[in-house]
Amino acid sequence: MKRSLASLSAVTFLVAISTGNAFAAGDPVKGKQVFAQCQACHRIDASGKSTIGPNLYKLFGRKSGSLADFRFSPAMTKAARPWNDATLDAFLAAPSQNFPGNRMPFGGLKQPADRQNVIAYIRSASQ
């Protein structure tokens, strides 16, 4: 069963990456509302300072585990995947499956629209 889930996660991740940024445009206003549940740990501001979780300002294009002031899990650092719409969508859908061994205690956003909206919000808040 674990092997099947791992294979399914890998296939899902590869499909997501291969589609690049071919996602429907999300609504940053709705995304801000969904992101409210993330704010206990994450911030998006130009200070660059992290809190419990890494600062998500200018996340896109940055590699996972690369923010200097945050102590990432070895899994995130080793993965070194560039954040884009596809990798963030896959991560937000199932964090522990797409980055096994990461420390984020979050089960994921199951609704694609919620993920697209959060992605749009993170992108707009980083402008």
mmCIF file with all atom_site columns, C-alpha atoms in Angstrom:
data_model
loop_
_atom_site.group_PDB
_atom_site.id
_atom_site.type_symbol
_atom_site.label_atom_id
_atom_site.label_alt_id
_atom_site.label_comp_id
_atom_site.label_asym_id
_atom_site.label_entity_id
_atom_site.label_seq_id
_atom_site.pdbx_PDB_ins_code
_atom_site.Cartn_x
_atom_site.Cartn_y
_atom_site.Cartn_z
_atom_site.occupancy
_atom_site.B_iso_or_equiv
_atom_site.pdbx_formal_charge
_atom_site.auth_seq_id
_atom_site.auth_comp_id
_atom_site.auth_asym_id
_atom_site.auth_atom_id
_atom_site.pdbx_PDB_model_num
ATOM 1   C CA . MET A 1 1   ? 0.000   0.000  0.000   1.00 0.00 ? 1   MET A CA 1
ATOM 2   C CA . LYS A 1 2   ? 2.794   2.432  0.922   1.00 0.00 ? 2   LYS A CA 1
ATOM 3   C CA . ARG A 1 3   ? 4.556   1.637  -2.331  1.00 0.00 ? 3   ARG A CA 1
ATOM 4   C CA . SER A 1 4   ? 1.375   2.358  -4.318  1.00 0.00 ? 4   SER A CA 1
ATOM 5   C CA . LEU A 1 5   ? 0.892   5.693  -2.542  1.00 0.00 ? 5   LEU A CA 1
ATOM 6   C CA . ALA A 1 6   ? 4.510   6.636  -3.140  1.00 0.00 ? 6   ALA A CA 1
ATOM 7   C CA . SER A 1 7   ? 4.188   5.748  -6.827  1.00 0.00 ? 7   SER A CA 1
ATOM 8   C CA . LEU A 1 8   ? 0.954   7.694  -7.135  1.00 0.00 ? 8   LEU A CA 1
ATOM 9   C CA . SER A 1 9   ? 2.527   10.712 -5.437  1.00 0.00 ? 9   SER A CA 1
ATOM 10  C CA . ALA A 1 10  ? 5.529   10.576 -7.730  1.00 0.00 ? 10  ALA A CA 1
ATOM 11  C CA . VAL A 1 11  ? 3.345   10.364 -10.831 1.00 0.00 ? 11  VAL A CA 1
ATOM 12  C CA . THR A 1 12  ? 1.153   13.223 -9.598  1.00 0.00 ? 12  THR A CA 1
ATOM 13  C CA . PHE A 1 13  ? 4.212   15.352 -8.925  1.00 0.00 ? 13  PHE A CA 1
ATOM 14  C CA . LEU A 1 14  ? 5.750   14.610 -12.331 1.00 0.00 ? 14  LEU A CA 1
ATOM 15  C CA . VAL A 1 15  ? 2.509   15.425 -14.128 1.00 0.00 ? 15  VAL A CA 1
ATOM 16  C CA . ALA A 1 16  ? 2.229   18.663 -12.161 1.00 0.00 ? 16  ALA A CA 1
ATOM 17  C CA . ILE A 1 17  ? 5.794   19.661 -13.015 1.00 0.00 ? 17  ILE A CA 1
ATOM 18  C CA . SER A 1 18  ? 5.383   18.796 -16.683 1.00 0.00 ? 18  SER A CA 1
ATOM 19  C CA . THR A 1 19  ? 2.414   21.134 -16.956 1.00 0.00 ? 19  THR A CA 1
ATOM 20  C CA . GLY A 1 20  ? 4.552   24.083 -15.873 1.00 0.00 ? 20  GLY A CA 1
ATOM 21  C CA . ASN A 1 21  ? 2.391   27.066 -15.080 1.00 0.00 ? 21  ASN A CA 1
ATOM 22  C CA . ALA A 1 22  ? -0.668  25.744 -16.913 1.00 0.00 ? 22  ALA A CA 1
ATOM 23  C CA . PHE A 1 23  ? -3.010  26.425 -14.017 1.00 0.00 ? 23  PHE A CA 1
ATOM 24  C CA . ALA A 1 24  ? -6.234  28.329 -13.998 1.00 0.00 ? 24  ALA A CA 1
ATOM 25  C CA . ALA A 1 25  ? -5.791  31.810 -12.635 1.00 0.00 ? 25  ALA A CA 1
ATOM 26  C CA . GLY A 1 26  ? -6.643  31.909 -8.970  1.00 0.00 ? 26  GLY A CA 1
ATOM 27  C CA . ASP A 1 27  ? -8.273  34.761 -7.100  1.00 0.00 ? 27  ASP A CA 1
ATOM 28  C CA . PRO A 1 28  ? -5.804  36.438 -4.720  1.00 0.00 ? 28  PRO A CA 1
ATOM 29  C CA . VAL A 1 29  ? -8.624  37.923 -2.615  1.00 0.00 ? 29  VAL A CA 1
ATOM 30  C CA . LYS A 1 30  ? -10.082 34.471 -1.982  1.00 0.00 ? 30  LYS A CA 1
ATOM 31  C CA . GLY A 1 31  ? -6.552  33.155 -1.577  1.00 0.00 ? 31  GLY A CA 1
ATOM 32  C CA . LYS A 1 32  ? -5.892  35.623 1.232   1.00 0.00 ? 32  LYS A CA 1
ATOM 33  C CA . GLN A 1 33  ? -8.913  34.229 3.070   1.00 0.00 ? 33  GLN A CA 1
ATOM 34  C CA . VAL A 1 34  ? -7.665  30.646 2.677   1.00 0.00 ? 34  VAL A CA 1
ATOM 35  C CA . PHE A 1 35  ? -4.111  31.723 3.584   1.00 0.00 ? 35  PHE A CA 1
ATOM 36  C CA . ALA A 1 36  ? -5.407  32.931 6.966   1.00 0.00 ? 36  ALA A CA 1
ATOM 37  C CA . GLN A 1 37  ? -4.967  29.351 8.214   1.00 0.00 ? 37  GLN A CA 1
ATOM 38  C CA . CYS A 1 38  ? -1.301  29.493 7.157   1.00 0.00 ? 38  CYS A CA 1
ATOM 39  C CA . GLN A 1 39  ? -0.528  32.762 8.953   1.00 0.00 ? 39  GLN A CA 1
ATOM 40  C CA . ALA A 1 40  ? 0.032   31.101 12.304  1.00 0.00 ? 40  ALA A CA 1
ATOM 41  C CA . CYS A 1 41  ? 3.344   29.875 10.869  1.00 0.00 ? 41  CYS A CA 1
ATOM 42  C CA . HIS A 1 42  ? 4.037   31.764 7.631   1.00 0.00 ? 42  HIS A CA 1
ATOM 43  C CA . ARG A 1 43  ? 4.356   35.373 6.630   1.00 0.00 ? 43  ARG A CA 1
ATOM 44  C CA . ILE A 1 44  ? 4.732   37.068 3.280   1.00 0.00 ? 44  ILE A CA 1
ATOM 45  C CA . ASP A 1 45  ? 6.664   40.290 3.705   1.00 0.00 ? 45  ASP A CA 1
ATOM 46  C CA . ALA A 1 46  ? 9.706   42.023 2.316   1.00 0.00 ? 46  ALA A CA 1
ATOM 47  C CA . SER A 1 47  ? 11.573  41.881 5.643   1.00 0.00 ? 47  SER A CA 1
ATOM 48  C CA . GLY A 1 48  ? 12.568  38.360 4.699   1.00 0.00 ? 48  GLY A CA 1
ATOM 49  C CA . LYS A 1 49  ? 12.288  37.272 8.324   1.00 0.00 ? 49  LYS A CA 1
ATOM 50  C CA . SER A 1 50  ? 10.823  33.860 9.007   1.00 0.00 ? 50  SER A CA 1
ATOM 51  C CA . THR A 1 51  ? 8.748   32.791 11.992  1.00 0.00 ? 51  THR A CA 1
ATOM 52  C CA . ILE A 1 52  ? 7.686   29.215 12.792  1.00 0.00 ? 52  ILE A CA 1
ATOM 53  C CA . GLY A 1 53  ? 7.605   28.512 9.054   1.00 0.00 ? 53  GLY A CA 1
ATOM 54  C CA . PRO A 1 54  ? 9.615   30.148 6.279   1.00 0.00 ? 54  PRO A CA 1
ATOM 55  C CA . ASN A 1 55  ? 8.735   33.583 4.927   1.00 0.00 ? 55  ASN A CA 1
ATOM 56  C CA . LEU A 1 56  ? 7.014   33.047 1.566   1.00 0.00 ? 56  LEU A CA 1
ATOM 57  C CA . TYR A 1 57  ? 7.906   36.453 0.111   1.00 0.00 ? 57  TYR A CA 1
ATOM 58  C CA . LYS A 1 58  ? 9.388   36.003 -3.381  1.00 0.00 ? 58  LYS A CA 1
ATOM 59  C CA . LEU A 1 59  ? 8.839   32.245 -3.112  1.00 0.00 ? 59  LEU A CA 1
ATOM 60  C CA . PHE A 1 60  ? 8.518   31.620 -6.850  1.00 0.00 ? 60  PHE A CA 1
ATOM 61  C CA . GLY A 1 61  ? 11.786  30.650 -8.496  1.00 0.00 ? 61  GLY A CA 1
ATOM 62  C CA . ARG A 1 62  ? 13.445  29.919 -5.148  1.00 0.00 ? 62  ARG A CA 1
ATOM 63  C CA . LYS A 1 63  ? 14.499  26.324 -4.487  1.00 0.00 ? 63  LYS A CA 1
ATOM 64  C CA . SER A 1 64  ? 12.914  24.412 -1.638  1.00 0.00 ? 64  SER A CA 1
ATOM 65  C CA . GLY A 1 65  ? 14.989  24.521 1.504   1.00 0.00 ? 65  GLY A CA 1
ATOM 66  C CA . SER A 1 66  ? 17.114  27.459 0.367   1.00 0.00 ? 66  SER A CA 1
ATOM 67  C CA . LEU A 1 67  ? 15.983  30.414 2.507   1.00 0.00 ? 67  LEU A CA 1
ATOM 68  C CA . ALA A 1 68  ? 19.044  31.431 4.538   1.00 0.00 ? 68  ALA A CA 1
ATOM 69  C CA . ASP A 1 69  ? 17.368  32.354 7.839   1.00 0.00 ? 69  ASP A CA 1
ATOM 70  C CA . PHE A 1 70  ? 15.214  29.254 8.188   1.00 0.00 ? 70  PHE A CA 1
ATOM 71  C CA . ARG A 1 71  ? 16.215  25.783 9.369   1.00 0.00 ? 71  ARG A CA 1
ATOM 72  C CA . PHE A 1 72  ? 14.511  23.435 6.929   1.00 0.00 ? 72  PHE A CA 1
ATOM 73  C CA . SER A 1 73  ? 14.141  19.701 7.253   1.00 0.00 ? 73  SER A CA 1
ATOM 74  C CA . PRO A 1 74  ? 16.820  17.713 5.438   1.00 0.00 ? 74  PRO A CA 1
ATOM 75  C CA . ALA A 1 75  ? 14.066  16.507 3.082   1.00 0.00 ? 75  ALA A CA 1
ATOM 76  C CA . MET A 1 76  ? 13.244  20.049 1.908   1.00 0.00 ? 76  MET A CA 1
ATOM 77  C CA . THR A 1 77  ? 16.886  21.039 1.553   1.00 0.00 ? 77  THR A CA 1
ATOM 78  C CA . LYS A 1 78  ? 17.832  17.859 -0.289  1.00 0.00 ? 78  LYS A CA 1
ATOM 79  C CA . ALA A 1 79  ? 14.891  18.125 -2.700  1.00 0.00 ? 79  ALA A CA 1
ATOM 80  C CA . ALA A 1 80  ? 16.005  21.600 -3.874  1.00 0.00 ? 80  ALA A CA 1
ATOM 81  C CA . ARG A 1 81  ? 12.975  21.829 -6.174  1.00 0.00 ? 81  ARG A CA 1
ATOM 82  C CA . PRO A 1 82  ? 12.241  25.241 -7.679  1.00 0.00 ? 82  PRO A CA 1
ATOM 83  C CA . TRP A 1 83  ? 8.944   26.673 -6.494  1.00 0.00 ? 83  TRP A CA 1
ATOM 84  C CA . ASN A 1 84  ? 6.510   27.403 -9.291  1.00 0.00 ? 84  ASN A CA 1
ATOM 85  C CA . ASP A 1 85  ? 2.756   26.993 -9.676  1.00 0.00 ? 85  ASP A CA 1
ATOM 86  C CA . ALA A 1 86  ? 3.089   23.251 -10.305 1.00 0.00 ? 86  ALA A CA 1
ATOM 87  C CA . THR A 1 87  ? 5.407   22.397 -7.421  1.00 0.00 ? 87  THR A CA 1
ATOM 88  C CA . LEU A 1 88  ? 3.464   24.588 -4.986  1.00 0.00 ? 88  LEU A CA 1
ATOM 89  C CA . ASP A 1 89  ? 0.134   23.113 -6.108  1.00 0.00 ? 89  ASP A CA 1
ATOM 90  C CA . ALA A 1 90  ? 1.444   19.570 -5.616  1.00 0.00 ? 90  ALA A CA 1
ATOM 91  C CA . PHE A 1 91  ? 2.934   20.479 -2.230  1.00 0.00 ? 91  PHE A CA 1
ATOM 92  C CA . LEU A 1 92  ? -0.211  22.203 -0.990  1.00 0.00 ? 92  LEU A CA 1
ATOM 93  C CA . ALA A 1 93  ? -2.324  19.229 -2.083  1.00 0.00 ? 93  ALA A CA 1
ATOM 94  C CA . ALA A 1 94  ? -0.336  16.695 -0.049  1.00 0.00 ? 94  ALA A CA 1
ATOM 95  C CA . PRO A 1 95  ? 2.754   18.108 1.696   1.00 0.00 ? 95  PRO A CA 1
ATOM 96  C CA . SER A 1 96  ? 3.956   14.882 3.288   1.00 0.00 ? 96  SER A CA 1
ATOM 97  C CA . GLN A 1 97  ? 3.524   12.883 0.090   1.00 0.00 ? 97  GLN A CA 1
ATOM 98  C CA . ASN A 1 98  ? 5.213   15.353 -2.256  1.00 0.00 ? 98  ASN A CA 1
ATOM 99  C CA . PHE A 1 99  ? 8.086   16.181 0.103   1.00 0.00 ? 99  PHE A CA 1
ATOM 100 C CA . PRO A 1 100 ? 8.355   13.078 2.326   1.00 0.00 ? 100 PRO A CA 1
ATOM 101 C CA . GLY A 1 101 ? 10.057  13.922 5.591   1.00 0.00 ? 101 GLY A CA 1
ATOM 102 C CA . ASN A 1 102 ? 9.215   17.633 5.610   1.00 0.00 ? 102 ASN A CA 1
ATOM 103 C CA . ARG A 1 103 ? 8.275   19.107 8.989   1.00 0.00 ? 103 ARG A CA 1
ATOM 104 C CA . MET A 1 104 ? 5.184   21.084 8.061   1.00 0.00 ? 104 MET A CA 1
ATOM 105 C CA . PRO A 1 105 ? 2.302   19.828 10.231  1.00 0.00 ? 105 PRO A CA 1
ATOM 106 C CA . PHE A 1 106 ? -0.406  20.448 7.658   1.00 0.00 ? 106 PHE A CA 1
ATOM 107 C CA . GLY A 1 107 ? -2.545  17.891 5.849   1.00 0.00 ? 107 GLY A CA 1
ATOM 108 C CA . GLY A 1 108 ? -2.971  19.929 2.686   1.00 0.00 ? 108 GLY A CA 1
ATOM 109 C CA . LEU A 1 109 ? -5.628  21.822 0.765   1.00 0.00 ? 109 LEU A CA 1
ATOM 110 C CA . LYS A 1 110 ? -7.868  19.268 -0.930  1.00 0.00 ? 110 LYS A CA 1
ATOM 111 C CA . GLN A 1 111 ? -9.797  21.675 -3.170  1.00 0.00 ? 111 GLN A CA 1
ATOM 112 C CA . PRO A 1 112 ? -7.920  22.691 -6.354  1.00 0.00 ? 112 PRO A CA 1
ATOM 113 C CA . ALA A 1 113 ? -9.613  26.114 -6.307  1.00 0.00 ? 113 ALA A CA 1
ATOM 114 C CA . ASP A 1 114 ? -8.302  26.783 -2.786  1.00 0.00 ? 114 ASP A CA 1
ATOM 115 C CA . ARG A 1 115 ? -4.768  25.881 -3.894  1.00 0.00 ? 115 ARG A CA 1
ATOM 116 C CA . GLN A 1 116 ? -4.992  28.060 -7.004  1.00 0.00 ? 116 GLN A CA 1
ATOM 117 C CA . ASN A 1 117 ? -6.308  30.959 -4.940  1.00 0.00 ? 117 ASN A CA 1
ATOM 118 C CA . VAL A 1 118 ? -3.540  30.623 -2.337  1.00 0.00 ? 118 VAL A CA 1
ATOM 119 C CA . ILE A 1 119 ? -0.932  30.464 -5.098  1.00 0.00 ? 119 ILE A CA 1
ATOM 120 C CA . ALA A 1 120 ? -2.392  33.641 -6.638  1.00 0.00 ? 120 ALA A CA 1
ATOM 121 C CA . TYR A 1 121 ? -2.338  35.343 -3.236  1.00 0.00 ? 121 TYR A CA 1
ATOM 122 C CA . ILE A 1 122 ? 1.288   34.385 -2.496  1.00 0.00 ? 122 ILE A CA 1
ATOM 123 C CA . ARG A 1 123 ? 2.292   35.612 -5.944  1.00 0.00 ? 123 ARG A CA 1
ATOM 124 C CA . SER A 1 124 ? 0.420   38.926 -5.563  1.00 0.00 ? 124 SER A CA 1
ATOM 125 C CA . ALA A 1 125 ? 1.661   39.516 -1.999  1.00 0.00 ? 125 ALA A CA 1
ATOM 126 C CA . SER A 1 126 ? 5.246   39.130 -3.225  1.00 0.00 ? 126 SER A CA 1
ATOM 127 C CA . GLN A 1 127 ? 4.985   41.972 -5.751  1.00 0.00 ? 127 GLN A CA 1
#
